Short mmCIF file of N, CA and C in Angstrom, two decimals:
data_model
loop_
_atom_site.label_atom_id
_atom_site.label_comp_id
_atom_site.label_asym_id
_atom_site.label_seq_id
_atom_site.Cartn_x
_atom_site.Cartn_y
_atom_site.Cartn_z
N MET A 1 0.86 -1.17 0.00
CA MET A 1 0.00 0.00 0.00
C MET A 1 0.90 1.23 0.00
N LYS A 2 0.78 2.02 -1.05
CA LYS A 2 1.57 3.24 -1.17
C LYS A 2 0.92 4.34 -0.34
N THR A 3 1.72 4.97 0.48
CA THR A 3 1.24 6.05 1.32
C THR A 3 2.23 7.19 1.25
N ARG A 4 1.71 8.37 1.16
CA ARG A 4 2.55 9.56 1.09
C ARG A 4 2.24 10.43 2.30
N VAL A 5 3.30 10.89 2.96
CA VAL A 5 3.15 11.80 4.09
C VAL A 5 3.74 13.15 3.67
N VAL A 6 2.92 14.16 3.72
CA VAL A 6 3.34 15.52 3.36
C VAL A 6 3.55 16.29 4.66
N VAL A 7 4.78 16.78 4.83
CA VAL A 7 5.14 17.50 6.06
C VAL A 7 5.43 18.95 5.69
N THR A 8 4.76 19.86 6.38
CA THR A 8 4.96 21.30 6.13
C THR A 8 5.17 22.02 7.46
N LEU A 9 5.85 23.13 7.38
CA LEU A 9 6.03 23.95 8.58
C LEU A 9 4.70 24.59 8.96
N LYS A 10 4.48 24.71 10.25
CA LYS A 10 3.28 25.38 10.72
C LYS A 10 3.37 26.86 10.38
N PRO A 11 2.22 27.50 10.18
CA PRO A 11 2.23 28.94 9.93
C PRO A 11 2.94 29.67 11.07
N GLY A 12 3.72 30.65 10.70
CA GLY A 12 4.43 31.45 11.69
C GLY A 12 5.81 30.93 12.02
N VAL A 13 6.14 29.71 11.61
CA VAL A 13 7.48 29.17 11.84
C VAL A 13 8.40 29.69 10.74
N LEU A 14 9.55 30.23 11.13
CA LEU A 14 10.49 30.75 10.15
C LEU A 14 10.95 29.63 9.22
N ASP A 15 11.11 29.99 7.95
CA ASP A 15 11.49 29.01 6.94
C ASP A 15 12.68 29.55 6.14
N PRO A 16 13.90 29.43 6.68
CA PRO A 16 15.06 29.97 5.96
C PRO A 16 15.29 29.31 4.61
N GLN A 17 14.96 28.03 4.50
CA GLN A 17 15.12 27.35 3.20
C GLN A 17 14.13 27.92 2.18
N GLY A 18 12.93 28.18 2.62
CA GLY A 18 11.95 28.80 1.73
C GLY A 18 12.39 30.19 1.31
N LYS A 19 12.95 30.95 2.24
CA LYS A 19 13.45 32.29 1.91
C LYS A 19 14.57 32.21 0.89
N ALA A 20 15.47 31.22 1.04
CA ALA A 20 16.58 31.06 0.10
C ALA A 20 16.05 30.71 -1.29
N VAL A 21 15.07 29.84 -1.36
CA VAL A 21 14.49 29.48 -2.66
C VAL A 21 13.80 30.69 -3.27
N HIS A 22 13.08 31.43 -2.44
CA HIS A 22 12.41 32.63 -2.94
C HIS A 22 13.43 33.62 -3.50
N HIS A 23 14.50 33.82 -2.77
CA HIS A 23 15.55 34.74 -3.21
C HIS A 23 16.17 34.25 -4.52
N ALA A 24 16.42 32.96 -4.62
CA ALA A 24 17.02 32.41 -5.84
C ALA A 24 16.08 32.54 -7.03
N LEU A 25 14.80 32.28 -6.82
CA LEU A 25 13.84 32.43 -7.93
C LEU A 25 13.79 33.86 -8.42
N THR A 26 13.78 34.80 -7.47
CA THR A 26 13.78 36.22 -7.84
C THR A 26 15.05 36.56 -8.61
N GLY A 27 16.19 36.05 -8.13
CA GLY A 27 17.46 36.29 -8.81
C GLY A 27 17.51 35.72 -10.21
N LEU A 28 16.78 34.65 -10.45
CA LEU A 28 16.73 34.04 -11.78
C LEU A 28 15.72 34.73 -12.69
N GLY A 29 15.07 35.74 -12.17
CA GLY A 29 14.15 36.53 -12.98
C GLY A 29 12.71 36.06 -12.96
N PHE A 30 12.37 35.13 -12.08
CA PHE A 30 10.98 34.69 -11.98
C PHE A 30 10.21 35.67 -11.12
N GLY A 31 9.36 36.44 -11.73
CA GLY A 31 8.57 37.42 -11.00
C GLY A 31 7.26 36.79 -10.53
N GLY A 32 6.59 37.49 -9.67
CA GLY A 32 5.27 37.06 -9.23
C GLY A 32 5.28 35.98 -8.16
N VAL A 33 6.44 35.68 -7.61
CA VAL A 33 6.50 34.69 -6.52
C VAL A 33 6.44 35.49 -5.22
N ASN A 34 5.32 35.43 -4.54
CA ASN A 34 5.15 36.22 -3.33
C ASN A 34 5.80 35.60 -2.09
N ASP A 35 5.82 34.28 -2.02
CA ASP A 35 6.39 33.61 -0.86
C ASP A 35 6.68 32.17 -1.22
N VAL A 36 7.60 31.56 -0.52
CA VAL A 36 7.93 30.15 -0.72
C VAL A 36 8.02 29.49 0.65
N ARG A 37 7.40 28.36 0.81
CA ARG A 37 7.51 27.54 2.01
C ARG A 37 7.99 26.17 1.55
N VAL A 38 9.01 25.65 2.18
CA VAL A 38 9.57 24.35 1.80
C VAL A 38 9.16 23.31 2.83
N GLY A 39 8.72 22.16 2.33
CA GLY A 39 8.37 21.05 3.19
C GLY A 39 9.03 19.79 2.68
N LYS A 40 8.47 18.66 3.03
CA LYS A 40 9.02 17.40 2.53
C LYS A 40 7.89 16.39 2.32
N ILE A 41 8.18 15.43 1.44
CA ILE A 41 7.26 14.33 1.18
C ILE A 41 7.98 13.04 1.50
N VAL A 42 7.33 12.19 2.28
CA VAL A 42 7.88 10.88 2.61
C VAL A 42 6.94 9.85 2.00
N GLU A 43 7.50 9.00 1.13
CA GLU A 43 6.69 7.96 0.50
C GLU A 43 6.96 6.63 1.21
N LEU A 44 5.89 5.99 1.64
CA LEU A 44 5.99 4.73 2.36
C LEU A 44 5.32 3.63 1.54
N ASP A 45 5.94 2.47 1.51
CA ASP A 45 5.33 1.28 0.92
C ASP A 45 5.00 0.36 2.09
N LEU A 46 3.76 0.32 2.47
CA LEU A 46 3.33 -0.38 3.68
C LEU A 46 2.60 -1.67 3.35
N ALA A 47 2.64 -2.59 4.27
CA ALA A 47 1.88 -3.83 4.13
C ALA A 47 0.39 -3.51 4.09
N ASP A 48 -0.33 -4.27 3.25
CA ASP A 48 -1.78 -4.09 3.21
C ASP A 48 -2.35 -4.30 4.60
N GLY A 49 -3.31 -3.48 4.93
CA GLY A 49 -3.95 -3.62 6.23
C GLY A 49 -3.30 -2.83 7.34
N THR A 50 -2.24 -2.07 7.00
CA THR A 50 -1.62 -1.23 8.03
C THR A 50 -2.66 -0.23 8.51
N GLU A 51 -2.83 -0.18 9.78
CA GLU A 51 -3.86 0.67 10.37
C GLU A 51 -3.50 2.15 10.23
N PRO A 52 -4.48 2.97 9.92
CA PRO A 52 -4.22 4.42 9.86
C PRO A 52 -3.62 4.97 11.15
N ALA A 53 -4.02 4.42 12.26
CA ALA A 53 -3.47 4.89 13.54
C ALA A 53 -1.97 4.60 13.63
N ALA A 54 -1.54 3.49 13.04
CA ALA A 54 -0.10 3.17 13.05
C ALA A 54 0.68 4.17 12.20
N ILE A 55 0.10 4.55 11.07
CA ILE A 55 0.76 5.53 10.19
C ILE A 55 0.86 6.87 10.90
N GLU A 56 -0.23 7.26 11.54
CA GLU A 56 -0.21 8.53 12.26
C GLU A 56 0.81 8.47 13.40
N ASP A 57 0.94 7.34 14.03
CA ASP A 57 1.93 7.17 15.09
C ASP A 57 3.35 7.32 14.54
N MET A 58 3.60 6.76 13.34
CA MET A 58 4.90 6.93 12.68
C MET A 58 5.22 8.40 12.47
N CYS A 59 4.20 9.13 12.03
CA CYS A 59 4.38 10.56 11.77
C CYS A 59 4.71 11.30 13.05
N ARG A 60 3.96 11.02 14.08
CA ARG A 60 4.15 11.75 15.34
C ARG A 60 5.47 11.40 16.03
N LYS A 61 5.94 10.15 15.86
CA LYS A 61 7.15 9.72 16.56
C LYS A 61 8.42 9.97 15.77
N LEU A 62 8.33 10.03 14.41
CA LEU A 62 9.55 10.13 13.63
C LEU A 62 9.49 11.08 12.44
N LEU A 63 8.44 10.99 11.65
CA LEU A 63 8.47 11.67 10.35
C LEU A 63 8.25 13.17 10.42
N ALA A 64 7.58 13.64 11.46
CA ALA A 64 7.33 15.07 11.58
C ALA A 64 7.65 15.53 13.00
N ASN A 65 8.15 16.71 13.09
CA ASN A 65 8.35 17.35 14.40
C ASN A 65 7.08 18.16 14.66
N THR A 66 6.18 17.59 15.44
CA THR A 66 4.86 18.19 15.58
C THR A 66 4.86 19.50 16.36
N VAL A 67 5.99 19.86 16.91
CA VAL A 67 6.08 21.17 17.57
C VAL A 67 6.05 22.27 16.52
N ILE A 68 6.74 22.02 15.40
CA ILE A 68 6.85 23.07 14.37
C ILE A 68 6.28 22.66 13.02
N GLU A 69 5.87 21.39 12.88
CA GLU A 69 5.41 20.92 11.56
C GLU A 69 4.02 20.30 11.65
N ASN A 70 3.29 20.46 10.54
CA ASN A 70 2.03 19.75 10.34
C ASN A 70 2.30 18.60 9.38
N PHE A 71 1.48 17.59 9.41
CA PHE A 71 1.60 16.52 8.42
C PHE A 71 0.22 16.11 7.93
N ARG A 72 0.25 15.58 6.69
CA ARG A 72 -0.99 15.10 6.06
C ARG A 72 -0.67 13.74 5.44
N ILE A 73 -1.53 12.77 5.64
CA ILE A 73 -1.34 11.42 5.13
C ILE A 73 -2.23 11.24 3.91
N GLU A 74 -1.60 10.80 2.81
CA GLU A 74 -2.34 10.57 1.56
C GLU A 74 -2.13 9.12 1.16
N GLN A 75 -3.22 8.40 0.99
CA GLN A 75 -3.11 7.01 0.56
C GLN A 75 -3.64 6.87 -0.85
N ALA A 76 -2.88 6.12 -1.68
CA ALA A 76 -3.27 5.94 -3.09
C ALA A 76 -4.27 4.81 -3.23
#
């Protein structure tokens, strides 16, 4: 079972990587980019029948820092 976990910074958390990407895009001449936030995607190949609660537990214990990050679980 393919599962994707999307991890993003919570609103209000500073994002220096996003600022660097924004600065680079502006430097390359791409206009109209108002802001950039950088996150990560973790793709998991799980055994069929893996409980959603187990996936959420993985996220809370390892894949996301829930103090500063939100996560969303997407199953194909």
